[in-house]
Short mmCIF file of C-alpha atoms in Angstrom, two decimals:
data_model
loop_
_atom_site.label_atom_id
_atom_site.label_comp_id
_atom_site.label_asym_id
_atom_site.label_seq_id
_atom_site.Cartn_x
_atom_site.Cartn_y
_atom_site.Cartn_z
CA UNK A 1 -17.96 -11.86 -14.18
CA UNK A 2 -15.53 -11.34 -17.11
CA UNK A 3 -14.47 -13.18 -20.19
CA UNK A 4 -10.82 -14.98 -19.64
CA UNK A 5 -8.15 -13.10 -21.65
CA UNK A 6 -8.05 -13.83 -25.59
CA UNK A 7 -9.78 -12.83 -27.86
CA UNK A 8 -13.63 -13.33 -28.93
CA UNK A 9 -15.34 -12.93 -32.49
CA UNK A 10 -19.00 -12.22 -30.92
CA UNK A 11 -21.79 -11.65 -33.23
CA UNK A 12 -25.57 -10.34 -32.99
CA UNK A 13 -28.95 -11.22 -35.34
CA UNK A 14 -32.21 -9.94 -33.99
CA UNK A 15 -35.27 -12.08 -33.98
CA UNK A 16 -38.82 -10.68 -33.27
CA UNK A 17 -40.50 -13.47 -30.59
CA UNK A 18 -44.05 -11.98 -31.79
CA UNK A 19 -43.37 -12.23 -35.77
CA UNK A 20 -41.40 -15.28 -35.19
CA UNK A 21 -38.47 -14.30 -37.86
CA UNK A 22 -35.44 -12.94 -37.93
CA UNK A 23 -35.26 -8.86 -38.09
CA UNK A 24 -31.69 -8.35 -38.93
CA UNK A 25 -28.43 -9.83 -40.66
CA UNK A 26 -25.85 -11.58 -37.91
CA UNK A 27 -23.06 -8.29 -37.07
CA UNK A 28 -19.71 -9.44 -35.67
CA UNK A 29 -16.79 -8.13 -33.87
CA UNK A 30 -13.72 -9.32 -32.74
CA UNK A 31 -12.83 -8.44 -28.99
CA UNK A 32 -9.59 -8.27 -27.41
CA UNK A 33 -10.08 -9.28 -23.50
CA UNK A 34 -6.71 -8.72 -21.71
CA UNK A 35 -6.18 -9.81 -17.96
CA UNK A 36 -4.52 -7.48 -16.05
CA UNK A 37 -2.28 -7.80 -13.46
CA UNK A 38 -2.87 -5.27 -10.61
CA UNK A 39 0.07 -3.15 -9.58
CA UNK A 40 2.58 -4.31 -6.84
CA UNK A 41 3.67 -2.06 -3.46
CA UNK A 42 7.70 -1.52 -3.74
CA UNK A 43 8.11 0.46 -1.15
CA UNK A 44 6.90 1.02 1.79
CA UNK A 45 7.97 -2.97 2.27
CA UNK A 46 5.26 -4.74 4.60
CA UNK A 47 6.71 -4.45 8.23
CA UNK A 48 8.79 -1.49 7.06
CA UNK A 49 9.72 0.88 9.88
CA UNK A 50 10.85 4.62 9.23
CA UNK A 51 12.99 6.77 11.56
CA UNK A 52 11.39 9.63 13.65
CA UNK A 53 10.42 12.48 11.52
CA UNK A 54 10.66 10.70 8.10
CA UNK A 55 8.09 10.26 5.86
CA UNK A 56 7.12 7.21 3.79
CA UNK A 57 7.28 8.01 -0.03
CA UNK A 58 5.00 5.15 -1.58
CA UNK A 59 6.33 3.25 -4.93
CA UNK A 60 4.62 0.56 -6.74
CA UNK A 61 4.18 -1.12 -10.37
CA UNK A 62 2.00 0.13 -12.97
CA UNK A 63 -0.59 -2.18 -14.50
CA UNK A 64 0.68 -5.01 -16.68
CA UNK A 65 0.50 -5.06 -19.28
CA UNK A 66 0.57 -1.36 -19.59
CA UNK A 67 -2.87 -0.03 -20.89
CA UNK A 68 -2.68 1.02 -24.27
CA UNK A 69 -3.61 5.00 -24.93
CA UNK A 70 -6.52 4.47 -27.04
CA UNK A 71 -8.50 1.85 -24.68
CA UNK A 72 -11.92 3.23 -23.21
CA UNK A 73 -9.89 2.63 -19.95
CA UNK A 74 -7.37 5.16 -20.70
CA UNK A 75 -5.65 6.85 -18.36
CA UNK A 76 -5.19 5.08 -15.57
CA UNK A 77 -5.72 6.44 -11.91
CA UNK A 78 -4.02 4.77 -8.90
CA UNK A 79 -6.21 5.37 -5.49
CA UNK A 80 -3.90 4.80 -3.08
CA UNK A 81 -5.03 4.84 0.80
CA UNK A 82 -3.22 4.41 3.82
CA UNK A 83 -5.38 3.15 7.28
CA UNK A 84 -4.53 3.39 10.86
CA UNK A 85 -4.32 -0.72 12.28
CA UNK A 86 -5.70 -0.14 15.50
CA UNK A 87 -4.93 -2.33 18.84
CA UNK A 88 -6.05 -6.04 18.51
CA UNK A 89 -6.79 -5.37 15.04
CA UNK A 90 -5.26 -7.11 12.33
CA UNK A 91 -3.92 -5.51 9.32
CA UNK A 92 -6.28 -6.97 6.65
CA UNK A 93 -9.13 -5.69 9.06
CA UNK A 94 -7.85 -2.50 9.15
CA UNK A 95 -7.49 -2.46 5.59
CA UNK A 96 -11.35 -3.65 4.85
CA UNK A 97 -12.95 -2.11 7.58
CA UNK A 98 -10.85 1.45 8.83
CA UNK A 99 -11.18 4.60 7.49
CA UNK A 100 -8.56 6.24 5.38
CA UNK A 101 -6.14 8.48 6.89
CA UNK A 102 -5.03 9.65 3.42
CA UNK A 103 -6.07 8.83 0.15
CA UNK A 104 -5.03 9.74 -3.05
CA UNK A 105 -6.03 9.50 -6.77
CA UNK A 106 -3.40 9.96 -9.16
CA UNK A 107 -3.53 9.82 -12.74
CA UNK A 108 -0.11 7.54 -14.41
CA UNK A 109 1.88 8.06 -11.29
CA UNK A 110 3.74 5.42 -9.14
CA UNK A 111 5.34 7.27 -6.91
CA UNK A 112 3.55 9.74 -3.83
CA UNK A 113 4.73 11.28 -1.08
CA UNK A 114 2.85 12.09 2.01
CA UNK A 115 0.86 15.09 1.73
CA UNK A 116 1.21 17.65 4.16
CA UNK A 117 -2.77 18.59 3.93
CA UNK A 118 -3.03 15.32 6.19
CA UNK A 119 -1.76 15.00 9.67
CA UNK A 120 1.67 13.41 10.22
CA UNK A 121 1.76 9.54 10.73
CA UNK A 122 1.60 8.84 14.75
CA UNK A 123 5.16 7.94 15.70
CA UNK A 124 4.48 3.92 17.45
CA UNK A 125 1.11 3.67 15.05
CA UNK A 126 0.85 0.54 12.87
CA UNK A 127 -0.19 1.87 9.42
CA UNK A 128 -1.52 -0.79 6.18
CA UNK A 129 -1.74 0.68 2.69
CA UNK A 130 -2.18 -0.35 -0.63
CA UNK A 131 -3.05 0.71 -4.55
CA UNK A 132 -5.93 0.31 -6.45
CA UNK A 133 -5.55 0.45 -10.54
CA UNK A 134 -9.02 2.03 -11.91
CA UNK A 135 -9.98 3.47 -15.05
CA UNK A 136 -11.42 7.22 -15.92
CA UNK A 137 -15.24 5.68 -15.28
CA UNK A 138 -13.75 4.62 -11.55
CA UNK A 139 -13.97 1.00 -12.47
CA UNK A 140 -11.31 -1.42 -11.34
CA UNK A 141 -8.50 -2.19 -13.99
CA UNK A 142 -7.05 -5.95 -13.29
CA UNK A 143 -7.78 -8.87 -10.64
CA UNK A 144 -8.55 -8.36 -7.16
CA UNK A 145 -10.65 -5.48 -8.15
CA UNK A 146 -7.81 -3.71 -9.17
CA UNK A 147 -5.72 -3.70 -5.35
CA UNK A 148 -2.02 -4.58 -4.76
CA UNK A 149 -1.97 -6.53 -1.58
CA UNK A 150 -1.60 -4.03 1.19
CA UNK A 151 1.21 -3.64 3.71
CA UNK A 152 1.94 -2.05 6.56
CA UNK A 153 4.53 0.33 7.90
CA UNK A 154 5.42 2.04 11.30
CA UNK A 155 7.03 5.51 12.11
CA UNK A 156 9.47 4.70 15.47
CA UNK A 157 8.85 6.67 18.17
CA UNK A 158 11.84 9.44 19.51
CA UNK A 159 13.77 7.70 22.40
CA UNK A 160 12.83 10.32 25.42
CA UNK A 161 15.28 11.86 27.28
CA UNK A 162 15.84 10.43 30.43
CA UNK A 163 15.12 13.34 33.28
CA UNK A 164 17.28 13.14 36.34
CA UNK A 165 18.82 10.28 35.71
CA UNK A 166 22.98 10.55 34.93
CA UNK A 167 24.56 8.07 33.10
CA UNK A 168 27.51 5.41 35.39
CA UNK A 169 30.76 6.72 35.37
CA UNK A 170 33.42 5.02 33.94
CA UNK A 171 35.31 2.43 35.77
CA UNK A 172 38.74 3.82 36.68
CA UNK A 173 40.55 0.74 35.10
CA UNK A 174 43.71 1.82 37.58
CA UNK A 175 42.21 2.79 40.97
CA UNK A 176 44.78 4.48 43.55
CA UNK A 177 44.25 3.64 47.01
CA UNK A 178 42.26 4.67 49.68
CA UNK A 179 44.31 5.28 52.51
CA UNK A 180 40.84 5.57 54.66
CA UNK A 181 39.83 2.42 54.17
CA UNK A 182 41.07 -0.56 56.20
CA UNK A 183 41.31 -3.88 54.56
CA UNK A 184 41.97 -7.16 55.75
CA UNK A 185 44.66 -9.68 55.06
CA UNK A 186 43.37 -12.91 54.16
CA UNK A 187 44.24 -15.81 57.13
CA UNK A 188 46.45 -18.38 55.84
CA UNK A 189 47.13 -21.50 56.98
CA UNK A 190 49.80 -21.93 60.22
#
């Protein structure tokens, strides 16, 4: 657990259990807890879809409030991780329980692109990603241990040609006749 944000005077005095007195004057120090807010995914949007052959470049927030250069937990790294959602799976499960496809650590960036080290999304695959804000000692910066809520994202699929089949011609909107073809009068009344 962790303090709620404020701040805290705590102070120390040592007492020996086997003496029974105290070994040391009381030392205080005022602590500054802040809560941080974990960063938020911009883009890809959850349910995004991308055309064939493009790539996802993933955006989010930085911590808030940003951390200050001198804290212990300066700089700040983003892991950012991007899981396959496989059938009859749902995206959250994917998320806690899949492998990564690709993941990242980046030090003060929001912004990545897809590196080309890792294979190329499937084109019809359901993918979830997300951030994770931790500090230089890989500990998580901010609630939710540090994770935006993930979303997902799909690459569509090329349309395939269709082989053999030609397309229906046009209408001819002012047919000629047919002198070939025999057509009958319709019977009216006597």
């Amino acid at each position: 657990g962790k303090f709620p944000a404020g701040t805290y005077r705590f102070c120390i005095r040592l007492f020996d259990l086997e003496m029974q007195n105290w070994i040391s004057e009381t030392a205080c120090q005022i602590v500054h807890v802040t809560d941080y807010q974990p960063p938020q995914l911009v883009q890809p949007f959850d349910g995004q879809t991308f055309p064939p052959n493009q790539l996802p470049v993933f955006q989010y927030t930085p911590v808030q409030p940003p951390v200050e250069p001198m804290s212990s937990m300066f700089p700040v790294y983003y892991r950012l991780v991007v899981m396959e959602v496989h059938a009859g799976q749902s995206p959250l499960d994917a998320f806690l329980g899949n492998f990564p496809v690709m993941e990242l650590f980046l030090e003060n960036q929001t912004q990545a692109f897809w590196l080309p080290e890792y294979d190329d999304p499937i084109p019809g695959q359901q993918y979830v990603w997300s951030v994770q804000a931790i500090d230089a000692m890989e500990q998580p910066i901010g609630q939710n241990e540090g994770w935006a809520g993930p979303a997902t994202f799909v690459i569509e699929e090329d349309e395939p040609p269709l082989v053999g089949v030609e397309p229906d011609p046009e209408p001819d909107p002012d047919p000629e006749p047919d002198p070939d073809r025999v057509t009958e009068a319709p019977v009216t009344g006597e």
